[in-house]
PDB file of C-alpha atoms in Angstrom:
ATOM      1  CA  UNK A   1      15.027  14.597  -3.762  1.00 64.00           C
ATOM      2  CA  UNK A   2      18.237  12.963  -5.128  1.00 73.00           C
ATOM      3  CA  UNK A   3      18.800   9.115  -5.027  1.00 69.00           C
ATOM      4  CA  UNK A   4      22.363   7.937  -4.547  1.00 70.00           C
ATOM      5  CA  UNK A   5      23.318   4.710  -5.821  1.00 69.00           C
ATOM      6  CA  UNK A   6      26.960   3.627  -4.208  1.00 73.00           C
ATOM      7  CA  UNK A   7      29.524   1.608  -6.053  1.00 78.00           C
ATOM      8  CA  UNK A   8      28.377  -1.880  -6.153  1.00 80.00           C
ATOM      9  CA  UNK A   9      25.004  -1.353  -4.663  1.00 77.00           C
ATOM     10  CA  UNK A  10      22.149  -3.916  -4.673  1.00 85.00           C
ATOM     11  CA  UNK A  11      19.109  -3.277  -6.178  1.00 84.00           C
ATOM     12  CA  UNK A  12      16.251  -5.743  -5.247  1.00 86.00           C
ATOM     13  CA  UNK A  13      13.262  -5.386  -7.286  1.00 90.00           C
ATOM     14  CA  UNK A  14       9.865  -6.565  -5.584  1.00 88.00           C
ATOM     15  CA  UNK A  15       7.941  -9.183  -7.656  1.00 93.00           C
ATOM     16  CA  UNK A  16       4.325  -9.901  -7.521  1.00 94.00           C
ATOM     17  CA  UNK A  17       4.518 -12.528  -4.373  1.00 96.00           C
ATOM     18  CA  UNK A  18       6.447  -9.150  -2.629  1.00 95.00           C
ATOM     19  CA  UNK A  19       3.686  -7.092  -3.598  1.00 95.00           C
ATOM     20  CA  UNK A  20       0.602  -9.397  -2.665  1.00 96.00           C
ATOM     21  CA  UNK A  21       2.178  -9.541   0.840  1.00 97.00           C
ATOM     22  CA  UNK A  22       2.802  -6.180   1.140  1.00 96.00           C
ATOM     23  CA  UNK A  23      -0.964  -5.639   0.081  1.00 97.00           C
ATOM     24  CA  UNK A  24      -2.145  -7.825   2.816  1.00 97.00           C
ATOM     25  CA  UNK A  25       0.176  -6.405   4.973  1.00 97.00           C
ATOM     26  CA  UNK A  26      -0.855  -2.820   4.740  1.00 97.00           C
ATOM     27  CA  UNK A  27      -5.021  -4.102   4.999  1.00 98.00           C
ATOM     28  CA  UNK A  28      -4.072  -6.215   8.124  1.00 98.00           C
ATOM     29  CA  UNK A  29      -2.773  -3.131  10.018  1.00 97.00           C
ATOM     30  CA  UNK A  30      -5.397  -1.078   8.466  1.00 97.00           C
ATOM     31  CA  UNK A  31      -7.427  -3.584   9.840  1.00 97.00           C
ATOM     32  CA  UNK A  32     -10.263  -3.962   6.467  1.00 97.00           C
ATOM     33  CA  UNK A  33     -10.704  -5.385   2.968  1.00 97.00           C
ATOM     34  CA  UNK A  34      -9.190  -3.487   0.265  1.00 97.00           C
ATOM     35  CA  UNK A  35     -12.892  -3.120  -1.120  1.00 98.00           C
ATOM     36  CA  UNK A  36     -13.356  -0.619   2.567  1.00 98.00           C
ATOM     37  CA  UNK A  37     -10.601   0.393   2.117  1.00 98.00           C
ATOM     38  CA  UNK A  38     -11.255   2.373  -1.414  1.00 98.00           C
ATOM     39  CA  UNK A  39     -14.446   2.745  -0.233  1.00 98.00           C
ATOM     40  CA  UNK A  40     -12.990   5.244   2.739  1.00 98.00           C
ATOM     41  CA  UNK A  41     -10.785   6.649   0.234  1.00 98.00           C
ATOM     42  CA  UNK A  42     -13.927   7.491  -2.026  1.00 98.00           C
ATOM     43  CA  UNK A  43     -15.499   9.002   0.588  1.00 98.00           C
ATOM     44  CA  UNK A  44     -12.450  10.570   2.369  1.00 97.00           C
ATOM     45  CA  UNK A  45     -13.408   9.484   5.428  1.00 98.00           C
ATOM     46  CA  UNK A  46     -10.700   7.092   6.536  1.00 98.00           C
ATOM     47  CA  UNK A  47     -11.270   5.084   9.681  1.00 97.00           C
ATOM     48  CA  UNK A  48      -7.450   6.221  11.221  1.00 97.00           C
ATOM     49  CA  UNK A  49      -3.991   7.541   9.712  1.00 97.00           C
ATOM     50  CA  UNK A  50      -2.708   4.055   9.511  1.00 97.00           C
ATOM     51  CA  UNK A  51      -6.001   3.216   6.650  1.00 98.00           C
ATOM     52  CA  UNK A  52      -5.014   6.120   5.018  1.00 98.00           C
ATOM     53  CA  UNK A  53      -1.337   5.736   5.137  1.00 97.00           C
ATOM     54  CA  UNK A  54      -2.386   2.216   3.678  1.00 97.00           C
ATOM     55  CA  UNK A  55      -4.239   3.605   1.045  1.00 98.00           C
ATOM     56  CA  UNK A  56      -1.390   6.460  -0.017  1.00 97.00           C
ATOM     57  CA  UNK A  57       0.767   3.065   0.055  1.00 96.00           C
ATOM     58  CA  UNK A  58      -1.291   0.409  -2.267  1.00 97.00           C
ATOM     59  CA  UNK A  59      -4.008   1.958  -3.457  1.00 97.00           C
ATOM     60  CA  UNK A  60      -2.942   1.994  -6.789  1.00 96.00           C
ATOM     61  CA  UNK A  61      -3.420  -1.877  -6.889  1.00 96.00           C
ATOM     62  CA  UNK A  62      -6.842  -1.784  -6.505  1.00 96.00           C
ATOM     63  CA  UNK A  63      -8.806  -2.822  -9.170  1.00 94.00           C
ATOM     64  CA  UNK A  64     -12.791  -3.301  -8.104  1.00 83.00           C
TER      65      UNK A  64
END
């Protein structure tokens, strides 16, 4: 994969209010907590492609 940056390009870099939406974003669509969430992922048994698209997404946030 090769990333082009073009002359003058913006880079916007998400802070931590960007994340915690996007983390409550992703849970509201998967439609659970983050704790069944990780649970599903433990078990990898996820409850529908959009949970486990969720989890792919922010699962590295979760700290329980």
């Amino acid at each position: 994969m090769t990333a082009v940056l073009e002359p003058q390009a913006e880079v916007l870099v998400a802070g931590p209010e960007d994340t915690e939406k996007a983390i409550r974003n992703a849970l509201a669509r998967a439609g659970c907590t983050f704790d069944e969430l990780a649970e599903q992922a433990r078990t990898h048994h996820f409850q529908s492609t959009r949970a486990k698209l969720a989890w792919m997404a922010i699962g590295g946030y979760y700290e329980g």
